[in-house]
Coordinates of C-alpha atoms and ligand atoms in Angstrom, one line a residue:
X1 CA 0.0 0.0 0.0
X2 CA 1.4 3.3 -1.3
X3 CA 1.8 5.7 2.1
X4 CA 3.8 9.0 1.8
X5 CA 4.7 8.9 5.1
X6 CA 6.8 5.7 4.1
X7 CA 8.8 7.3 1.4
X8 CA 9.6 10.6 2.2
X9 CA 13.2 11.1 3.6
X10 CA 12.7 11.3 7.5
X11 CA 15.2 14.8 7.3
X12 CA 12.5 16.4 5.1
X13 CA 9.2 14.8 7.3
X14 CA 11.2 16.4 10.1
X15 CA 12.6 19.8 9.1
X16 CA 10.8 23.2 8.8
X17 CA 10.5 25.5 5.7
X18 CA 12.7 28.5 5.6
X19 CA 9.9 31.3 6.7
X20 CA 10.2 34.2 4.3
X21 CA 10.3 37.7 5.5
X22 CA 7.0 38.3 3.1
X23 CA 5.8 34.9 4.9
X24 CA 5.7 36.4 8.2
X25 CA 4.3 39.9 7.9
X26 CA 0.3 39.5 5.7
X27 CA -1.3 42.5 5.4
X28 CA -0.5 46.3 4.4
X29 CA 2.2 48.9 5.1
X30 CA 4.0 51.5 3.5
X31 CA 7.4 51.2 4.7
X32 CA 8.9 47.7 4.0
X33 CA 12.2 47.4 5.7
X34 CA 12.0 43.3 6.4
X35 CA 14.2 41.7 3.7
X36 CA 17.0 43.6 3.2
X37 CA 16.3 44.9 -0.8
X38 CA 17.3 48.1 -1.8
X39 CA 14.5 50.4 -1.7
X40 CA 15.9 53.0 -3.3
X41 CA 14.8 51.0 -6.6
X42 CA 15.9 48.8 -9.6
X43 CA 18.1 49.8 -12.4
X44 CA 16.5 46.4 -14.1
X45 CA 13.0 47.9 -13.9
X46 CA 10.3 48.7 -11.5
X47 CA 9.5 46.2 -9.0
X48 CA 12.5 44.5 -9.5
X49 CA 14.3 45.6 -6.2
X50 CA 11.4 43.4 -4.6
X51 CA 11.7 39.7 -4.2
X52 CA 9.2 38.2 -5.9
X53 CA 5.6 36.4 -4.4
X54 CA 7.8 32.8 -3.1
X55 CA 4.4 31.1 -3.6
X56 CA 3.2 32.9 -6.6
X57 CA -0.5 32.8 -6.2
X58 CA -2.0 34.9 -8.8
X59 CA 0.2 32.7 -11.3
X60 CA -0.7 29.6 -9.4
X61 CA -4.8 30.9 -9.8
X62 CA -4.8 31.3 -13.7
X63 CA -3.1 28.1 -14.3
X64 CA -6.0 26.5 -11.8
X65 CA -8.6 27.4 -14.1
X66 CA -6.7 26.8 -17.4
X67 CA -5.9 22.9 -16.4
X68 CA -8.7 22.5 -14.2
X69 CA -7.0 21.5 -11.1
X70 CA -6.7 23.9 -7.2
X71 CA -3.9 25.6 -6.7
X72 CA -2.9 23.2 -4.1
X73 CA -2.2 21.0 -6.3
X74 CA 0.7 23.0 -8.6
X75 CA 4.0 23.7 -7.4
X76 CA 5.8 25.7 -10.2
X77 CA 9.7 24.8 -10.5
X78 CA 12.7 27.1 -12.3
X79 CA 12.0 24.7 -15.3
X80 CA 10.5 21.4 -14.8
X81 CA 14.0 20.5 -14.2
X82 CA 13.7 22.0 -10.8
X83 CA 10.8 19.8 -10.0
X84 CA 12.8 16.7 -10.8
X85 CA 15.3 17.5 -9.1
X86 CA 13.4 18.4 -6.0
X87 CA 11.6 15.1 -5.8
X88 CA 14.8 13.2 -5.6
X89 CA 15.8 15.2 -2.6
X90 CA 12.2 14.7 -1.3
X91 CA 12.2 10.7 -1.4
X92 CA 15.4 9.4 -1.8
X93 CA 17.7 8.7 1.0
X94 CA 21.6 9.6 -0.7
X95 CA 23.5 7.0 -0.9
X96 CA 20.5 4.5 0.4
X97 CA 17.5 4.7 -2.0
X98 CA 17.3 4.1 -5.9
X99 CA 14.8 5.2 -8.7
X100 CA 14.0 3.5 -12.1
X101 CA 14.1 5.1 -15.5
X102 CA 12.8 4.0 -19.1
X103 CA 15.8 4.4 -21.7
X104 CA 16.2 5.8 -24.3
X105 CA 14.8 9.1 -22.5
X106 CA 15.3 12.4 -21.1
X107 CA 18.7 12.8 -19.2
X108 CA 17.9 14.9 -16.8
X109 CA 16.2 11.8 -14.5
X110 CA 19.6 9.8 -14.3
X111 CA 21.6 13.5 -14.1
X112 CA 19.5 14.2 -10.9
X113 CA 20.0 11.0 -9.8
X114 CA 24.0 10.7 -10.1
X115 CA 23.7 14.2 -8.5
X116 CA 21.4 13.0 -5.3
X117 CA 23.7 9.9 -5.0
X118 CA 20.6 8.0 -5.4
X119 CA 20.9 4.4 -7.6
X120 CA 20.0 4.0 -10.7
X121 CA 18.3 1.4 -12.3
X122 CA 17.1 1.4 -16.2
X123 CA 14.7 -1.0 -17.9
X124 CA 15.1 -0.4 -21.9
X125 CA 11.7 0.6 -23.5
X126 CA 10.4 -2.0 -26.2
X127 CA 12.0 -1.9 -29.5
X128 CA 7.8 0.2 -30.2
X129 CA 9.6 2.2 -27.5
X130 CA 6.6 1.2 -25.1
X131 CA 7.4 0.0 -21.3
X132 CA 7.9 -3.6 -20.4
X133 CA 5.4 -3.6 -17.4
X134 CA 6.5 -7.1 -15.5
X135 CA 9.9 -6.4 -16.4
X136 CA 9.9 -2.9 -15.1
X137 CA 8.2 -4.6 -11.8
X138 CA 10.5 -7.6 -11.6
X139 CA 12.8 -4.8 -11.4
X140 CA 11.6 -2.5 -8.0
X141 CA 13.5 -3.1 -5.2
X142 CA 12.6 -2.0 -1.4
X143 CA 14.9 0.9 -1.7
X144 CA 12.8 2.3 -5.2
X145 CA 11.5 5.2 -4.7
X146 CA 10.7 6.7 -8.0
X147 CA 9.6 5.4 -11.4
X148 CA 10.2 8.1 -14.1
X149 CA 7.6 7.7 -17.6
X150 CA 8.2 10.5 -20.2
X151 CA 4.8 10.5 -22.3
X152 CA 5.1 11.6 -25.4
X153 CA 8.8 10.1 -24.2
X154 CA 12.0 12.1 -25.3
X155 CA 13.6 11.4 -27.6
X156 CA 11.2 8.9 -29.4
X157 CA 8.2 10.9 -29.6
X158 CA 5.4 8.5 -28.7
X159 CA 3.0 8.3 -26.3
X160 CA 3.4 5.2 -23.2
X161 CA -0.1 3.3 -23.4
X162 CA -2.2 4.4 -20.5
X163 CA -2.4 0.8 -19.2
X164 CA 1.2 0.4 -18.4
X165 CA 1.0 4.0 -16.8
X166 CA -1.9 2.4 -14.8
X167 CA -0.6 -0.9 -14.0
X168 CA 2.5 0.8 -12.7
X169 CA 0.4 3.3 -10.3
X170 CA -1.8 0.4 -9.0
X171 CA 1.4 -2.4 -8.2
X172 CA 4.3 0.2 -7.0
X173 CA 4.7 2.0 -3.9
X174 CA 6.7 4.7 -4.3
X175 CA 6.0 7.7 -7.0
X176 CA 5.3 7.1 -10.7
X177 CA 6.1 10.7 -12.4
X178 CA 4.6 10.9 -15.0
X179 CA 6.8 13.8 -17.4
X180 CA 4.3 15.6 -20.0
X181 CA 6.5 17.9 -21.2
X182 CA 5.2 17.3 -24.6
X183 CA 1.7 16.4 -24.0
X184 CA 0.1 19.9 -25.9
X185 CA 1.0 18.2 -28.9
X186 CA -0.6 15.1 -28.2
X187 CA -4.6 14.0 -28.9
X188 CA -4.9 12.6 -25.7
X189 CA -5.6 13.9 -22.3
X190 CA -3.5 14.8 -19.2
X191 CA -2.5 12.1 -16.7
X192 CA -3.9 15.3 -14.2
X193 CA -7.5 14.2 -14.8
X194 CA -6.5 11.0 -13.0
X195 CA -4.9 13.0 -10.1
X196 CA -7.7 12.2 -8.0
X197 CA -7.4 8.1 -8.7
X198 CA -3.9 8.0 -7.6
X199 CA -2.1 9.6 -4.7
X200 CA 1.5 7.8 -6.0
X201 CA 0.9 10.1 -9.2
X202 CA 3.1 12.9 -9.9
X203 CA 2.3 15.1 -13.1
X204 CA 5.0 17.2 -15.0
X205 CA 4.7 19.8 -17.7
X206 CA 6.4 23.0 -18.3
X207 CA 6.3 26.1 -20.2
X208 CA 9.5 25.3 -22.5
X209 CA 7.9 23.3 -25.2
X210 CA 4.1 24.7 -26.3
X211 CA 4.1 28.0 -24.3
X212 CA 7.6 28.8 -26.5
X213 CA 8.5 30.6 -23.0
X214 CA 11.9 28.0 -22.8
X215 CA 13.9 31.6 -21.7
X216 CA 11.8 32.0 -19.0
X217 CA 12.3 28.7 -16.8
X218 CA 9.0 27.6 -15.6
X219 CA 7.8 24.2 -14.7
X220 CA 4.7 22.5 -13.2
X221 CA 4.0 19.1 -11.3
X222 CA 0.8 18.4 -10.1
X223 CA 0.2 16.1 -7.2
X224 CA -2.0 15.6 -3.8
X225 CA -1.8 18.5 -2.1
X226 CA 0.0 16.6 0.5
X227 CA 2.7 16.2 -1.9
X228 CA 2.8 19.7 -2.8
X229 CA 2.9 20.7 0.2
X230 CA 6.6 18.8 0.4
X231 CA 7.8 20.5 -2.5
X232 CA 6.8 23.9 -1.1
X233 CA 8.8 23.1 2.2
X234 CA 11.9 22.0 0.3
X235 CA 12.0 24.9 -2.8
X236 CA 14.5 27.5 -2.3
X237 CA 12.1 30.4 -1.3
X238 CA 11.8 32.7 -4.7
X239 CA 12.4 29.9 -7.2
X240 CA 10.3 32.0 -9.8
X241 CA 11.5 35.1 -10.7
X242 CA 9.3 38.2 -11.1
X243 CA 10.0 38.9 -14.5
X244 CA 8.8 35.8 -15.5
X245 CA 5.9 35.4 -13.0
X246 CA 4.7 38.5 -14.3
X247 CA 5.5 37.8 -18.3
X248 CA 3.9 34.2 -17.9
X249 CA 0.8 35.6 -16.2
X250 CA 0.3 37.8 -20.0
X251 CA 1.1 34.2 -21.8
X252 CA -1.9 33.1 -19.7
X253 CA -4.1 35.8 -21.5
X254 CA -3.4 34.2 -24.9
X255 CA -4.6 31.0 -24.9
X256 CA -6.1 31.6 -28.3
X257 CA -3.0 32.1 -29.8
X258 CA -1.3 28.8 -28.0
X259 CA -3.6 27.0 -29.8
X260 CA -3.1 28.5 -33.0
X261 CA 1.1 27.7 -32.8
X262 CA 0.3 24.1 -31.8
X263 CA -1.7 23.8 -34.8
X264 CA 0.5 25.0 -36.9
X265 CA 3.3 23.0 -35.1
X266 CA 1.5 19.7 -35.4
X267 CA 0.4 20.3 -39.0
X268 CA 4.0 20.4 -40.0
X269 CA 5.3 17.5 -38.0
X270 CA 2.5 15.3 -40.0
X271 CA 3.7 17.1 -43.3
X272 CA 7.6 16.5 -42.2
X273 CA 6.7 12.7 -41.2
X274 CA 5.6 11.9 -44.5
X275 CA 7.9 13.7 -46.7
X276 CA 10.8 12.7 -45.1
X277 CA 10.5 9.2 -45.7
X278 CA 10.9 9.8 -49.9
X279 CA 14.5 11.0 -49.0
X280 CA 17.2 8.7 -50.2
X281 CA 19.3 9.3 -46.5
X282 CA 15.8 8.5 -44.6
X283 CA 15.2 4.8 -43.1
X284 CA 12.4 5.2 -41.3
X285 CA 10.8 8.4 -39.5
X286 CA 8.9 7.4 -36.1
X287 CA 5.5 8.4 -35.5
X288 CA 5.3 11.4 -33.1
X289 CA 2.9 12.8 -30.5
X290 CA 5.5 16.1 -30.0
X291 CA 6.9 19.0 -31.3
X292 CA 10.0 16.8 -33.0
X293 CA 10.7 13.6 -34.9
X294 CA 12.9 10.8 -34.6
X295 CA 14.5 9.9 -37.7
X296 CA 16.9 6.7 -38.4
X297 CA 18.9 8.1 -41.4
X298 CA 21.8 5.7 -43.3
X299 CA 24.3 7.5 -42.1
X300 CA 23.8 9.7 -38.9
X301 CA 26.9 10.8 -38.2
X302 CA 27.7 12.0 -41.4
X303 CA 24.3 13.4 -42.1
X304 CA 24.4 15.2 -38.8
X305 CA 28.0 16.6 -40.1
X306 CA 26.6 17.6 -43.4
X307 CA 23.4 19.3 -41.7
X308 CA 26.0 21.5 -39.6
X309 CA 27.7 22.8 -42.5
X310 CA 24.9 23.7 -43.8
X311 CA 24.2 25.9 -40.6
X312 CA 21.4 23.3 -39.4
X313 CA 21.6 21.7 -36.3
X314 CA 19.4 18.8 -35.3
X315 CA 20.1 16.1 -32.2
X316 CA 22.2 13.3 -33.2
X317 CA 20.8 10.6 -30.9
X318 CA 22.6 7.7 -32.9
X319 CA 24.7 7.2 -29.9
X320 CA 21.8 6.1 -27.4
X321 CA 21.2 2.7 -27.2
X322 CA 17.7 1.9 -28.8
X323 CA 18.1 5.0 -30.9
X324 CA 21.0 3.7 -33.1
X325 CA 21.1 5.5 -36.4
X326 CA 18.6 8.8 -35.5
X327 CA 18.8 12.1 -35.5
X328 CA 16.2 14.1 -33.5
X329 CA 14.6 16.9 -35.1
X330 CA 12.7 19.6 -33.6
X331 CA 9.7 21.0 -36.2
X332 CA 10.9 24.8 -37.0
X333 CA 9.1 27.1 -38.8
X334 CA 7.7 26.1 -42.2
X335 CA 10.7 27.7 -44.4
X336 CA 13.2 26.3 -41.8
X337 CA 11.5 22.8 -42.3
X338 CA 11.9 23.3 -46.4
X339 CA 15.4 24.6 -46.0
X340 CA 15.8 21.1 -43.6
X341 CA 14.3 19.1 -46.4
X342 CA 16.3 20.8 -49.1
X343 CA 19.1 19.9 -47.5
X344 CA 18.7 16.6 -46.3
X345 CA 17.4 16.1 -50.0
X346 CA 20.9 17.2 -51.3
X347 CA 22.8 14.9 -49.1
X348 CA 24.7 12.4 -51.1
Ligands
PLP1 C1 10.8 15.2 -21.3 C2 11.4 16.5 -20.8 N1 11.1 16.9 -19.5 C3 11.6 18.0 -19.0 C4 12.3 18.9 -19.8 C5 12.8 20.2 -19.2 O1 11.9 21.1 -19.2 P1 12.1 22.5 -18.5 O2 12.6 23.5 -19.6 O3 10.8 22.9 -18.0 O4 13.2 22.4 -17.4 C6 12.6 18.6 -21.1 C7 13.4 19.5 -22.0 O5 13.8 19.2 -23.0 C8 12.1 17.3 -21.6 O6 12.4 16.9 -22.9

């Protein structure tokens, strides 16, 4: 039976948050002389000599309503890289505990893990790039205390069939994060509308990928609120900055327009997915639920060589093991994609 209590670090059950000056004085006042900013002002901007709101509630409000889901269910991380780091230090024990990943994936989960002196243990994906459930379970030890599924998974592109997603929530004890980084350009829903199912499930997205707000740095996970309520206690205290608390709150506003660039995004993946495939250099292009494609080419590294000299830089991925032979392209615009297929068409 999946408790929280069992798996979070007994350091972090124990400790208490760092208490902000804006945490202990609510209310209103003229003269703020509490945390030590310069009051005489910014020469970055107004507002700027301020530290910013360290739980960011009017930001944590409008994405509430936009995903359907209370603010006490959000943290928001300096890039969902913040969040994966910060669950690491919330369950796993350095030096004791371990966590299991899905290769070929996103780095970051064993990176944070080598960093958190935490063990890592890696089940390959299928050769469909879909999870081996039994094998993954065969796999959890006592000491597991994370299961990472990136869905649509970098760098492959696909979605993880919801059953192994669900078979993995019901039969492990610790917490299966679920990473959605890429999930706007997916036709299929969130794993947040099954928040309420599964209090071992931890959401990711971020504001990178869709949003086009990758400058910024600003991630989401969605949990319990019991969960949340960890992360909050472990964040440094002004993770967001206000510059981009403010500038994401105007993104908000323009969700119109967010749907618009998806469209536009997705319509040229499916136009790049079946053009590429008439190209002498192209094997096989992988179908995609993101905002890239995985391509197994004849000759990657010399393709990927070529590309550069033509001032084109894709992801050469032909060094990960289930990726042999791909490059990993990210859908640009629609003359960057033409220039990419002029060139890929000229390779010889
Ligand atoms: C699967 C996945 N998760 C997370 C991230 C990191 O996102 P962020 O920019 O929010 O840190 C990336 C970035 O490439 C990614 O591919």
């Amino acid at each position: 039976m999946f408790s929280l209590e069992n798996i979070v670090r007994p350091n972090v059950l124990k400790m208490k948050a760092y208490s902000s000056a804006r945490d202990e004085f609510k209310g209103t006042a003229s003269v703020f002389v509490d945390a030590n900013e310069n009051n005489l002002g910014s020469l970055a901007g107004e507002r700027y000599n301020r530290y910013p709101d360290p739980h960011q509630k009017k930001l944590k409000e409008r994405i509430a309503v936009i995903k359907g889901i209370s603010p006490k269910q959000i943290f928001l991380g300096n890039g969902s890289d913040e969040a994966i780091d910060l669950l690491f230090r919330m369950v796993c024990r350095p030096g004791q505990d371990s966590m299991l990943h899905l290769p070929p994936t996103y780095g970051m989960y064993e990176v944070s893990a080598n960093l958190n002196e935490v063990q890592l243990d890696a089940v390959q994906l299928t050769p469909d790039f879909q999870i081996p459930v039994l094998e993954v379970l065969r796999n959890v030890k006592d000491t597991t205390k994370l299961i990472f599924v990136c869905s649509p998974n970098n760098p492959t592109g696909n979605l993880i069939e919801p059953e192994s997603i669900e078979t993995l929530l019901d039969n492990f004890d610790g917490l299966v994060v679920v990473d959605e980084a890429y999930i706007d350009f997916a036709d299929a829903p969130s794993w947040t509308t099954r928040l309420a199912e599964y209090p071992n499930l931890v959401v990711l997205q971020t504001f990178s990928k869709a949003w086009g707000m990758a400058g910024l740095r600003l991630g989401m996970a969605f949990a319990s609120e019991e969960i949340i309520a960890l992360f909050d206690k472990i964040k440094p205290p002004y993770n967001i900055n206000e510059a981009t608390q403010e500038l994401a709150l105007k993104a908000l506003d323009q969700t119109e327009q967010l749907a618009y660039m998806i469209e536009e995004i997705v319509q040229e993946r499916e136009m790049l997915s079946d053009a590429l495939p008439t190209l002498e250099a192209v094997e096989k292009v992988y179908p995609s639920d993101a905002n890239f494609l995985l391509v197994r080419v004849k000759e990657a590294n010399r393709l990927y060589n070529y590309l550069l000299e033509q001032g084109i830089v894709v992801r050469n991925r032909s060094s990960l093991s289930g990726c042999e032979g791909c490059l990993r392209i990210s859908i640009g615009t629609i003359n960057e994609n033409q220039q990419l297929f002029q060139a890929i068409s000229n390779f010889r």
